[in-house]
Coordinates of C-alpha atoms in Angstrom, one line a residue:
X29 CA -23.8 -34.1 23.4
X30 CA -27.5 -33.6 22.8
X31 CA -28.2 -37.3 23.7
X32 CA -26.2 -36.9 26.9
X33 CA -28.2 -33.8 27.8
X34 CA -31.4 -35.8 27.2
X35 CA -30.2 -38.6 29.5
X36 CA -29.2 -36.2 32.2
X37 CA -32.5 -34.3 31.9
X38 CA -34.5 -37.6 32.1
X39 CA -32.5 -38.7 35.1
X40 CA -33.2 -35.4 36.8
X41 CA -36.9 -35.9 35.9
X42 CA -36.9 -39.3 37.6
X43 CA -35.1 -37.9 40.6
X44 CA -37.6 -35.1 41.0
X45 CA -40.5 -37.5 40.5
X46 CA -39.2 -39.9 43.1
X47 CA -37.5 -37.6 45.6
X48 CA -40.7 -36.7 47.6
X49 CA -41.6 -40.3 47.9
X50 CA -38.0 -41.1 49.0
X51 CA -38.1 -38.5 51.7
X52 CA -41.5 -39.7 52.8
X53 CA -40.2 -43.2 52.8
X54 CA -37.3 -42.2 55.1
X55 CA -39.8 -40.5 57.3
X56 CA -41.9 -43.7 57.5
X57 CA -38.7 -45.7 58.2
X58 CA -38.0 -43.3 61.1
X59 CA -41.4 -43.8 62.5
X60 CA -41.1 -47.6 62.2
X61 CA -37.7 -47.4 64.0
X62 CA -39.0 -45.1 66.7
X63 CA -42.4 -46.6 67.6
X64 CA -42.3 -50.3 66.6
X65 CA -40.1 -52.3 69.0
X66 CA -37.4 -54.3 67.3
X67 CA -38.4 -57.4 69.1
X68 CA -41.9 -57.0 67.5
X69 CA -40.3 -56.9 64.1
X70 CA -38.1 -59.8 64.7
X71 CA -41.0 -61.9 66.2
X72 CA -43.4 -61.2 63.3
X73 CA -41.2 -60.7 60.3
X74 CA -37.9 -62.3 61.3
X75 CA -38.8 -66.0 61.0
X76 CA -38.4 -67.9 57.8
X77 CA -42.0 -69.1 57.8
X78 CA -45.3 -68.6 55.9
X79 CA -46.8 -66.5 58.7
X80 CA -44.0 -63.8 58.3
X81 CA -44.7 -63.7 54.5
X82 CA -48.5 -63.4 55.1
X83 CA -48.0 -60.5 57.6
X84 CA -45.5 -58.7 55.4
X85 CA -47.8 -59.0 52.3
X86 CA -50.9 -57.8 54.2
X87 CA -49.0 -55.0 55.9
X88 CA -47.8 -53.6 52.6
X89 CA -51.0 -53.6 50.6
X90 CA -52.7 -50.5 52.0
X91 CA -49.5 -48.4 52.5
X92 CA -49.3 -45.6 49.8
X93 CA -45.6 -45.8 49.1
X94 CA -44.1 -46.1 45.5
X95 CA -41.3 -48.3 44.4
X96 CA -38.8 -45.7 45.6
X97 CA -40.6 -44.7 48.8
X98 CA -40.8 -48.3 50.0
X99 CA -37.0 -48.8 49.7
X100 CA -35.9 -47.0 52.9
X101 CA -38.8 -48.5 54.8
X102 CA -37.9 -52.0 53.7
X103 CA -34.2 -51.4 54.4
X104 CA -35.2 -50.3 57.9
X105 CA -37.3 -53.4 58.5
X106 CA -34.4 -55.5 57.2
X107 CA -32.0 -53.8 59.6
X108 CA -34.4 -54.4 62.5
X109 CA -34.4 -58.2 61.9
X110 CA -37.0 -58.9 59.1
X111 CA -36.2 -62.1 57.1
X112 CA -35.3 -62.0 53.4
X113 CA -38.6 -63.6 52.5
X114 CA -40.7 -61.2 54.5
X115 CA -38.7 -58.2 53.3
X116 CA -39.3 -59.3 49.7
X117 CA -43.0 -59.7 50.3
X118 CA -43.2 -56.2 51.8
X119 CA -41.1 -54.8 48.9
X120 CA -43.6 -56.2 46.4
X121 CA -47.1 -55.7 47.9
X122 CA -46.3 -52.1 49.0
X123 CA -45.4 -50.4 45.7
X124 CA -47.8 -52.5 43.5
X125 CA -50.8 -51.1 45.3
X126 CA -52.0 -48.8 48.0
X127 CA -55.1 -46.9 49.2
X128 CA -54.4 -44.1 46.7
X129 CA -53.8 -46.3 43.7
X130 CA -56.9 -48.4 44.5
X131 CA -59.0 -45.3 44.4
X132 CA -57.5 -44.2 41.1
X133 CA -58.0 -47.7 39.7
X134 CA -61.7 -47.5 40.7
X135 CA -62.1 -44.1 39.0
X136 CA -60.1 -44.7 35.8
X137 CA -60.7 -48.5 35.2
X138 CA -63.5 -50.2 37.0
X139 CA -64.5 -51.7 40.4
X140 CA -63.5 -55.2 39.4
X141 CA -59.9 -54.2 38.6
X142 CA -59.8 -52.1 41.8
X143 CA -60.5 -55.4 43.6
X144 CA -58.3 -57.7 41.5
X145 CA -55.3 -55.3 41.6
X146 CA -54.6 -55.5 45.4
X147 CA -55.5 -59.2 45.4
X148 CA -52.9 -59.8 42.6
X149 CA -50.3 -57.7 44.4
X150 CA -50.9 -59.8 47.6
X151 CA -50.5 -63.1 45.7
X152 CA -47.4 -61.9 43.9
X153 CA -45.8 -60.9 47.2
X154 CA -46.6 -64.2 48.8
X155 CA -45.3 -66.3 45.9
X156 CA -42.1 -64.3 45.4
X157 CA -41.4 -64.1 49.1
X158 CA -41.8 -67.9 49.3
X159 CA -39.4 -68.2 46.3
X160 CA -36.7 -66.2 48.1
X161 CA -37.4 -68.0 51.4
X162 CA -36.9 -71.4 49.7
X163 CA -33.9 -70.6 47.4
X164 CA -32.0 -67.9 49.2
X165 CA -32.8 -68.0 52.9
X166 CA -30.9 -66.1 55.6
X167 CA -27.7 -68.0 56.3
X168 CA -27.0 -65.9 59.3
X169 CA -29.9 -64.3 61.2
X170 CA -29.9 -60.5 61.0
X171 CA -29.2 -59.3 64.5
X172 CA -31.9 -56.8 65.5
X173 CA -30.9 -53.7 67.4
X174 CA -32.1 -53.8 71.1
X175 CA -35.6 -52.3 71.3
X176 CA -35.7 -48.9 73.0
X177 CA -38.3 -50.1 75.5
X178 CA -35.9 -52.9 76.5
X179 CA -32.9 -50.6 76.8
X180 CA -34.4 -48.2 79.2
X181 CA -35.0 -50.2 82.3
X182 CA -35.6 -48.8 85.8
X183 CA -32.3 -48.2 87.7
X184 CA -31.6 -50.2 90.8
X185 CA -32.0 -48.8 94.3
X186 CA -28.5 -47.4 94.2
X187 CA -29.5 -45.0 91.4
X188 CA -26.9 -46.6 89.1
X189 CA -27.5 -45.5 85.5
X190 CA -28.2 -48.1 82.9
X191 CA -25.9 -48.6 80.0
X192 CA -27.0 -48.5 76.4
X193 CA -24.0 -50.3 75.1
X194 CA -22.3 -47.4 73.4
X195 CA -19.9 -46.2 76.1
X196 CA -22.3 -43.7 77.7
X197 CA -24.9 -43.8 80.4
X198 CA -28.7 -43.6 79.8
X199 CA -31.2 -42.1 82.1
X200 CA -33.4 -44.6 84.0
X201 CA -36.7 -43.2 82.7
X202 CA -38.3 -44.3 79.4
X203 CA -37.9 -42.1 76.4
X204 CA -40.6 -39.6 75.6
X205 CA -42.4 -39.5 72.3
X206 CA -40.2 -36.7 71.0
X207 CA -37.1 -38.5 72.0
X208 CA -38.3 -41.6 70.2
X209 CA -39.1 -39.5 67.1
X210 CA -35.7 -37.9 67.2
X211 CA -34.0 -41.2 67.5
X212 CA -36.0 -42.7 64.6
X213 CA -35.2 -39.7 62.3
X214 CA -31.5 -39.8 63.2
X215 CA -31.5 -43.5 62.2
X216 CA -33.4 -43.1 58.9
X217 CA -31.7 -39.9 57.6
X218 CA -28.3 -41.0 59.0
X219 CA -27.4 -44.7 58.9
X220 CA -30.2 -45.8 56.6
X221 CA -29.7 -42.9 54.1
X222 CA -25.9 -43.6 54.0
X223 CA -26.5 -47.3 53.3
X224 CA -28.8 -47.0 50.2
X225 CA -28.4 -43.5 48.7
X226 CA -25.5 -44.5 46.5
X227 CA -27.5 -47.4 45.0
X228 CA -30.4 -45.1 44.5
X229 CA -28.5 -42.4 42.5
X230 CA -26.9 -45.1 40.3
X231 CA -30.3 -46.5 39.6
X232 CA -31.7 -43.0 38.8
X233 CA -29.0 -42.6 36.1
X234 CA -29.8 -46.0 34.6
X235 CA -33.5 -45.1 34.6
X236 CA -32.5 -42.0 32.6
X237 CA -30.9 -44.1 29.9
X238 CA -34.0 -46.4 29.8
X239 CA -36.4 -43.4 29.6
X240 CA -34.6 -42.0 26.6
X241 CA -34.6 -45.2 24.6
X242 CA -37.9 -46.9 25.8
X243 CA -41.4 -45.5 25.6
X244 CA -44.8 -47.0 26.4
X245 CA -46.0 -46.0 22.9
X246 CA -43.9 -48.8 21.5
X247 CA -46.6 -51.3 22.5
X248 CA -49.2 -49.7 20.3
X249 CA -48.5 -52.0 17.4
X250 CA -48.8 -55.2 19.5
X251 CA -52.2 -54.7 21.2
X252 CA -54.2 -57.0 19.0
X253 CA -52.9 -60.3 20.4
X254 CA -53.4 -60.8 24.1
X255 CA -50.4 -62.9 24.6
X256 CA -48.1 -60.5 22.7
X257 CA -49.7 -57.6 24.6
X258 CA -48.8 -59.1 27.9
X259 CA -45.3 -59.9 26.8
X260 CA -44.7 -56.4 25.6
X261 CA -46.2 -54.9 28.7
X262 CA -43.9 -57.1 30.8
X263 CA -40.8 -56.0 28.8
X264 CA -41.7 -52.4 28.9
X265 CA -43.0 -52.2 32.5
X266 CA -40.1 -54.1 34.1
X267 CA -37.4 -51.5 33.7
X268 CA -39.6 -48.4 33.4
X269 CA -39.9 -46.1 36.4
X270 CA -43.6 -45.6 37.2
X271 CA -45.4 -45.6 40.5
X272 CA -48.6 -47.4 41.2
X273 CA -50.8 -44.3 40.9
X274 CA -49.1 -42.9 37.8
X275 CA -49.2 -46.3 36.1
X276 CA -53.0 -46.4 36.3
X277 CA -53.8 -43.6 33.7
X278 CA -51.2 -45.0 31.4
X279 CA -52.9 -48.4 31.5
X280 CA -56.3 -46.9 31.1
X281 CA -55.2 -44.9 28.1
X282 CA -53.8 -48.1 26.5
X283 CA -57.0 -49.9 27.3
X284 CA -58.9 -47.3 25.2
X285 CA -56.8 -48.4 22.3
X286 CA -57.7 -52.1 22.7
X287 CA -55.4 -53.4 25.5
X288 CA -56.8 -56.4 27.2
X289 CA -57.4 -56.3 31.0
X290 CA -54.8 -59.0 31.6
X291 CA -52.0 -57.0 29.9
X292 CA -53.1 -53.9 31.8
X293 CA -52.7 -55.8 35.1
X294 CA -49.2 -57.0 34.0
X295 CA -48.2 -53.4 33.5
X296 CA -49.8 -52.4 36.8
X297 CA -47.9 -55.1 38.7
X298 CA -44.5 -55.1 37.0
X299 CA -44.2 -51.3 36.4
X300 CA -44.3 -50.1 40.0
X301 CA -42.3 -53.0 41.5
X302 CA -39.5 -53.4 39.0
X303 CA -37.6 -50.3 37.8
X304 CA -33.9 -49.7 37.5
X305 CA -33.7 -47.4 40.5
X306 CA -35.5 -49.9 42.7
X307 CA -33.6 -53.0 41.5
X308 CA -30.2 -51.5 42.2
X309 CA -31.2 -50.7 45.8
X310 CA -32.8 -54.1 46.3
X311 CA -29.5 -55.7 45.4
X312 CA -27.9 -53.8 48.2
X313 CA -30.6 -54.7 50.7
X314 CA -31.1 -58.4 49.9
X315 CA -28.2 -59.4 47.7
X316 CA -27.9 -60.2 44.0
X317 CA -29.4 -63.7 44.1
X318 CA -32.5 -62.5 46.0
X319 CA -32.9 -59.6 43.6
X320 CA -32.9 -62.0 40.6
X321 CA -35.5 -64.2 42.4
X322 CA -37.5 -61.0 43.2
X323 CA -37.5 -60.1 39.5
X324 CA -38.3 -63.6 38.2
X325 CA -41.1 -64.0 40.8
X326 CA -42.8 -60.8 39.8
X327 CA -42.5 -61.4 36.1
X328 CA -43.9 -65.0 36.2
X329 CA -46.6 -64.2 38.8
X330 CA -47.8 -61.1 36.9
X331 CA -47.9 -63.1 33.6
X332 CA -50.0 -65.9 35.1
X333 CA -52.3 -63.5 36.9
X334 CA -52.8 -61.6 33.6
X335 CA -54.2 -64.7 32.1
X336 CA -56.4 -65.3 35.1
X337 CA -57.8 -61.7 35.0
X338 CA -58.6 -62.1 31.2
X339 CA -60.5 -65.3 32.1
X340 CA -62.4 -63.4 34.9
X341 CA -63.4 -60.7 32.5
X342 CA -64.4 -63.2 29.9
X343 CA -66.5 -65.2 32.3
X344 CA -68.3 -62.1 33.7
X345 CA -68.9 -60.6 30.2
X346 CA -67.6 -57.2 31.2
X347 CA -66.3 -54.9 28.5
X348 CA -63.3 -52.6 28.6
X349 CA -65.4 -49.4 28.8
X350 CA -62.8 -47.6 30.9
X351 CA -62.0 -43.9 30.8
X352 CA -58.6 -42.3 30.9
X353 CA -58.5 -38.7 32.2
X354 CA -55.1 -38.2 33.7
X355 CA -52.6 -35.8 32.3
X356 CA -48.9 -36.5 32.2
X357 CA -47.2 -35.5 35.4
X358 CA -44.2 -33.3 35.1
X359 CA -41.7 -31.9 37.5
X360 CA -43.2 -29.9 40.4
X361 CA -41.8 -27.5 42.9
X362 CA -42.1 -30.0 45.6
X363 CA -40.2 -32.6 43.5
X364 CA -37.4 -30.2 42.7
X365 CA -37.0 -29.1 46.3
X366 CA -37.0 -32.7 47.5
X367 CA -34.3 -33.6 44.9
X368 CA -32.2 -30.7 46.2
X369 CA -32.8 -31.9 49.8
X370 CA -31.5 -35.4 48.8
X371 CA -28.4 -33.8 47.3
X372 CA -28.0 -31.7 50.5
X373 CA -28.1 -34.9 52.6
X374 CA -25.4 -36.4 50.5
X375 CA -23.2 -33.3 50.5
X376 CA -23.7 -32.0 54.0
X377 CA -25.4 -34.8 56.0
X378 CA -23.5 -37.3 58.0
X379 CA -24.5 -40.8 58.8
X380 CA -24.9 -42.1 62.4
X381 CA -22.5 -45.1 61.9
X382 CA -20.7 -45.7 65.2
X383 CA -22.9 -43.4 67.2
X384 CA -25.5 -44.3 69.7
X385 CA -29.0 -44.0 68.2
X386 CA -30.9 -44.2 71.5
X387 CA -32.6 -40.9 72.3
X388 CA -31.4 -40.9 75.9
X389 CA -27.8 -41.6 75.1
X390 CA -26.1 -38.3 74.8
X391 CA -22.8 -39.6 73.2
X392 CA -22.2 -36.4 71.2

């Protein structure tokens, strides 16, 4: 009974920690839906080519979304027509780094790692996206929803209203900014939330089990050998829930105990992009095969890049004189309220399936 209480408590902690980022991610997804035309998404991220992977990887590097916050945004891009490979690249480069985590890396580690971290995230996203593109491409192209700017065309001279394809009539004028925003939020907190919320809550419970039985302190006895240290960091970081910013002080604290820079990078790459909550949702977005390729690509790439980073530090002669000054982050009022909001959306919200999402279509 006590063990069950601990698991439930840890699951609640994970939910409270991730809920604000999830809500922010849904908000970002709504903005993407509202203000980025679907034909733009399909044109730049919808093709199975290297250019789509490059754009998705670059697009995700500066965005400050964690492994949970990126999920709704990526699911929205996928629904809008992004290819599996491009979606995979976006899912990797976004949580592994961001403008906030780069700044924390500069402060707690050093300027070189602050440069190598986003570069490594970009390379991992490109390699894994290419792996998914080659071994599990889109069999059937995702059909993007008609872009709002294409739907609202000027009415002919006879003042006939234009149709939005949902059995109702749309005004001839283009939607206003507020109408676009309302449409985007209706999409993200309706259809999109309904699609991935179940996967997310299942993953949160799994993360609770992992948090109870696995701890970063388990790696302390294996820090002497660089190879073993990277393997242990890979094993610990892969299932553990930790965002890009929160992973930085953990890595810095372990470095003070003798962890090599390559092993620190492995944890900084694998931790934010591969946790139980994220993997369960990614399975729903991309499918089981792509999820396995996603996991394999991150693990192999981070391991190889870890050796490369150790080589860079060895050649430059830099020492690990890093400082760790971050305290453990617990539940906050914002996190608790956000978790309750998520539960409220499940209990009282209703998805927009079967309804018209265009702002000018008043279908009820």
